[in-house]
Structures are given as C-alpha cells and as structure tokens.
Amino acid sequence: MSEIFIQDENSIRKEILDKVKDIYKVRKESEKFIEGKTKIHYSGRVFDENEMIAVVDSALDFWLTLGRKSIEFTDAFKNFLGIKNCLVTNSGSSANLIAVSSLCSRQLINPLNDGDEVITTAVTFPTTLNPIIQNNLKPIFVDVEQGTYNIDPKLIEQAITDKTRAIIFAHTLGNPADMDAIMEIAEKNKLYIIEDTCDALGSTYDGRFCGTFGDFSTYSFYAAHHITMGEGGAICTNNPELSRIALSIRDWGRACYCQQDEKNPNGACNHRFDFKFGNMPEGYDHKYIYTNIGYNLKPLDIQCAMGIKQLEKLPVFIQKRKENFKKLYNCLKKYEDKVILPKSYKKADPAWFSFPITVRDNVGFTRRDFVRFLESRGIETRMLFAGNILNQPAYKNINHKIIGELSNSTQVLSSTFFIGVYPGITTEMMNYMISTIEDFFKNIATGLKI
Ligand SMILES: Cc1ncc(COP(=O)(O)O)c(C=O)c1O
C-alpha cells in the first residue's frame, strides 16, 4: 500500500502564502516606468507582499464577515488618531450616510428633524451632500475659498438661522479646514459638526488630526485614498452615545450593540432574551429589536486584514505625499501669474490627497488645454469632484438655499483640476511630471501648438 502523506493545515497555509509572496515578486520585477507610456495615475493602491499575504491569509480563515481583523484594525485606527470610537464601513459614502442618519436618530433627545438646515459647500463630493437630502434635511450651500477650496467660515455665520442644526464639510483634497473658526461657530450656535475626512487621513490642524474635532468624522479606504482596503471606510466619534447609534444604523438598525465575534456568536452580554421594548413581547430576541432605521453597511474581515497592513505604512505614505506636493509646488510657483496654487492655513499641515491647480482667466490657455496636454503625455488628471454640484444634472430639483454668490465654486467648476501626489509616484515619475509641466509653459510662451 502506498503511503499517504497528509500535511497539516499550517504547513499548507505557509506554502500558499510563500507562493503569494513569489507572485508579488514576479509582478514587481516586471514593473518598469516608461516616460509618456506608463500612466502616472492621480492616485492608486500602494502595497507589497504583506497586504497580499494578509488578504489571502484572511480568506483562508474563511470567517469572511466582520471578526477579529476588524477589531484589530479599529483598535489601531483609534490609536493612530487618538479617538475613542471607530466603526468600519463598506465605503466613505456609507460612513457619511451613517453620520447624518445618526444625527436624525429618535434615540437622541433632540434629533435633527425634516426640513432642518445643514450648512455645507457647493464644491463637494456627491456623497458628502447626498445623506443630507436622503434624510429630508435642507442643504444650505456656502462658497469655498479660492486656493484652500475649503468652506468659508465667514459665510457659515451668514448662513445660520434658527433651523440650522449641523455643518458638514470635507477637508478638501486633504487640506485642513479652518477648525478654530468652525468649532467656535459650532459651539456658539450648538451645531453638530461632521468632518468628511475621506481625503485627509493624516492631515493635522494645530497639531491635531483632522477628524478629531467634530461630532463625527468619516474616512474612505477606496484605492485612491491615503490607505486602502480596495473599498471600505470608517466612521469615528468621541461621543459614546453617537457611537452606539452609528453602530445600530450600520447594522440594520438593530438595538443590540454588544460584541459579537467568534468567541461570542450570540453576543457578549448574555441577555438576548431579557429585555422588553415598547410594544414588543417581553424577552423578544434583542438581536431582532430595531431601534433605528438602518442599513447593512459593513465591510468584510478580509478588507480589514488589508487595512491593518496599510495602516503600518501610513506614516511613510503621509511623508511621501507631502514631499511630492512640495516638488510640484516649487515647479508651479513661477507660473503663479497663470495658475492659482493651493493655499493652507498657518496651523494646517496637510497630507495632500492631490495637487489642485486653477487656471486663471485670460492667460492664453484654458483648463482643457492644460489637462489635454498632460493626459496626452500619460499624466492623469481629475476635476475637483462635482465642481459646483448645483450645476450637476441630478441636483437640479433639490430643495436647498444658497448663501451669497458661489463665485469661487463656479470658478472651480470651470477652471480647476488636480494631479497626483500619491506615494506610488516615484522620483523618476515626479521628474517626468515636472519636465512635462515645464514643457507646457514653454510651449505657451513660445506660441507653440499645445
Ligand atoms: C470627500 C469625499 N467624501 C466621500 C467620498 C466617498 O468615499 P467612497 O468612495 O469610499 O464611498 C469620497 C471619495 O473619494 C471623497 O473624496
């Protein structure tokens, strides 16, 4: 009889993970930058064998739904930011939806009600705005500042009425908003603050991380962001009541909030059948009691396994984004008569998402000329998200109010774009980006066709 060799699980796993490492190596070795041919993306995932191994290892566990990797990730994320509560979500958009919906929860003593006003910016990502509309609140649009692309605090003051309940804004492209002014207004007028920090993980204001000032902060881990899980996001808060409501809204609206994991599949509290809620029968399973109008906005544990490895790289990623930003800034500084360069507040230290450029009026070229030139040479560009979102087809008929003129937002719509600073841009790529920008301005100066 031939002998059957049965490997134990650990040695099979090791063999698989060693092969994963080999695949990464083979792919990496075949990567080569060719000027004009290799696309320089505006952003993208930056990873090594450790992320690939973490994902495969977690897939082999086959736990799949949220479990120990999500706890490990949220603990590390909280620790990094210095914040008390964090929930992972399946996207930054979902995190925004949870944040706004939580402020409308009937579990709050004084929730936001239909028609209450929420101040936000017209230059925005759609899913920063959409949860306001979705929750029957009224968006009040104010302009952004030229160059910072952030909410203008002077206009916030003008927008406040007795119906105003909250301010929702993004730290645009990683550039911290004026948190001193915003928090002062919020405190004076008892307004909730949601910081959309999807593009600003690692940016600081007055030495404090963006996302740690307001009632909620939200993050995206889509591949373009500072760290990635492929898709994914997070919502953070220092407020335990808001955290519990957010958990409920993320998890179908259910009341049960105690830890459920491999060790405690029925929940850690051991009181599943001990409660009485309103008209529900005594002892009805707490897992099926719903105290909020919720959704299911959870990611997979596999995504969190990747996030843990990305978080370890975050300090290096932040540094690299800052360095790449500086190089582009130094190159573009001499063309400031033609383009508006990004500006930050004194107390701000941005971990830039990207490098925004606004083409000034009547300078002999347009945004389209600049963008086409860069794209034709392999340098990817993007518009500043929706531009002035009120010009977008989907938003034609929304119930809203505008404060002032939105002239800077309209300028963003017509004349702003951005290019990349992400850590995947190597020195070689950055040198090529800079020489291409120089070529563009040389062609403009000498009247050459662009
Ligand atoms: C400012 C801002 N908010 C929200 C989002 C949405 O994040 P996600 O793509 O993870 O839904 C993005 C996406 O890029 C964003 O830039």
mmCIF file of N, CA, C and O and ligand atoms in Angstrom, residues 91-93 96 125 127-128 170 196 198-199 220 222 225 232 385, ligand 1:
data_model
loop_
_atom_site.group_PDB
_atom_site.id
_atom_site.type_symbol
_atom_site.label_atom_id
_atom_site.label_comp_id
_atom_site.label_asym_id
_atom_site.label_seq_id
_atom_site.Cartn_x
_atom_site.Cartn_y
_atom_site.Cartn_z
ATOM 1 N N SER A 91 -17.768 51.755 2.788
ATOM 2 C CA SER A 91 -17.250 52.875 1.978
ATOM 3 C C SER A 91 -17.273 54.157 2.788
ATOM 4 O O SER A 91 -17.919 54.221 3.853
ATOM 5 N N GLY A 92 -16.630 55.174 2.255
ATOM 6 C CA GLY A 92 -16.698 56.506 2.868
ATOM 7 C C GLY A 92 -18.095 57.078 2.701
ATOM 8 O O GLY A 92 -18.594 57.784 3.583
ATOM 9 N N SER A 93 -18.731 56.782 1.582
ATOM 10 C CA SER A 93 -20.106 57.256 1.342
ATOM 11 C C SER A 93 -21.030 56.703 2.413
ATOM 12 O O SER A 93 -21.892 57.415 2.938
ATOM 13 N N ASN A 96 -20.586 58.522 5.646
ATOM 14 C CA ASN A 96 -21.312 59.803 5.646
ATOM 15 C C ASN A 96 -22.807 59.587 5.880
ATOM 16 O O ASN A 96 -23.447 60.340 6.610
ATOM 17 N N PHE A 125 -17.951 66.404 -2.859
ATOM 18 C CA PHE A 125 -18.123 65.065 -3.406
ATOM 19 C C PHE A 125 -19.606 64.726 -3.231
ATOM 20 O O PHE A 125 -20.180 65.053 -2.192
ATOM 21 N N THR A 127 -21.398 62.259 -2.338
ATOM 22 C CA THR A 127 -21.908 61.539 -1.159
ATOM 23 C C THR A 127 -21.538 62.221 0.164
ATOM 24 O O THR A 127 -21.785 61.661 1.228
ATOM 25 N N THR A 128 -20.979 63.419 0.093
ATOM 26 C CA THR A 128 -20.921 64.259 1.299
ATOM 27 C C THR A 128 -22.277 64.942 1.438
ATOM 28 O O THR A 128 -22.797 65.116 2.534
ATOM 29 N N ALA A 170 -15.991 68.735 3.893
ATOM 30 C CA ALA A 170 -14.780 67.914 3.727
ATOM 31 C C ALA A 170 -13.558 68.800 3.935
ATOM 32 O O ALA A 170 -13.609 70.009 3.653
ATOM 33 N N ASP A 196 -15.900 65.380 6.995
ATOM 34 C CA ASP A 196 -15.626 64.369 5.972
ATOM 35 C C ASP A 196 -14.112 64.358 5.775
ATOM 36 O O ASP A 196 -13.548 65.264 5.153
ATOM 37 N N CYS A 198 -12.433 61.918 4.373
ATOM 38 C CA CYS A 198 -12.123 60.860 3.397
ATOM 39 C C CYS A 198 -10.819 61.125 2.646
ATOM 40 O O CYS A 198 -10.121 60.193 2.266
ATOM 41 N N ASP A 199 -10.511 62.407 2.422
ATOM 42 C CA ASP A 199 -9.306 62.739 1.658
ATOM 43 C C ASP A 199 -8.195 63.280 2.548
ATOM 44 O O ASP A 199 -7.204 63.805 2.029
ATOM 45 N N SER A 220 -12.531 57.227 3.871
ATOM 46 C CA SER A 220 -12.707 56.287 2.756
ATOM 47 C C SER A 220 -11.432 55.478 2.578
ATOM 48 O O SER A 220 -10.334 56.035 2.631
ATOM 49 N N TYR A 222 -11.211 53.496 -0.227
ATOM 50 C CA TYR A 222 -11.184 53.165 -1.657
ATOM 51 C C TYR A 222 -9.736 53.324 -2.134
ATOM 52 O O TYR A 222 -8.951 54.047 -1.512
ATOM 53 N N HIS A 225 -7.372 56.482 -1.851
ATOM 54 C CA HIS A 225 -7.189 57.249 -0.613
ATOM 55 C C HIS A 225 -5.875 56.917 0.099
ATOM 56 O O HIS A 225 -5.106 56.111 -0.387
ATOM 57 N N GLY A 232 -13.989 50.462 1.143
ATOM 58 C CA GLY A 232 -14.110 50.463 2.602
ATOM 59 C C GLY A 232 -14.122 51.865 3.155
ATOM 60 O O GLY A 232 -13.914 52.843 2.426
ATOM 61 N N PHE A 385 -13.819 66.871 -8.110
ATOM 62 C CA PHE A 385 -15.063 66.124 -7.875
ATOM 63 C C PHE A 385 -16.225 66.716 -8.693
ATOM 64 O O PHE A 385 -16.080 66.862 -9.891
HETATM 65 C C1 LIG B 1 -14.505 63.928 0.231
HETATM 66 C C2 LIG B 1 -15.051 62.578 -0.080
HETATM 67 N N1 LIG B 1 -16.091 62.120 0.625
HETATM 68 C C3 LIG B 1 -16.616 60.902 0.412
HETATM 69 C C4 LIG B 1 -16.099 60.059 -0.550
HETATM 70 C C5 LIG B 1 -16.710 58.722 -0.772
HETATM 71 O O1 LIG B 1 -15.871 57.669 -0.430
HETATM 72 P P1 LIG B 1 -16.135 56.199 -1.055
HETATM 73 O O2 LIG B 1 -15.665 56.231 -2.465
HETATM 74 O O3 LIG B 1 -15.350 55.291 -0.197
HETATM 75 O O4 LIG B 1 -17.599 55.961 -0.958
HETATM 76 C C6 LIG B 1 -15.013 60.494 -1.313
HETATM 77 C C7 LIG B 1 -14.462 59.608 -2.352
HETATM 78 O O5 LIG B 1 -13.469 59.792 -2.954
HETATM 79 C C8 LIG B 1 -14.480 61.780 -1.077
HETATM 80 O O6 LIG B 1 -13.438 62.234 -1.789
#
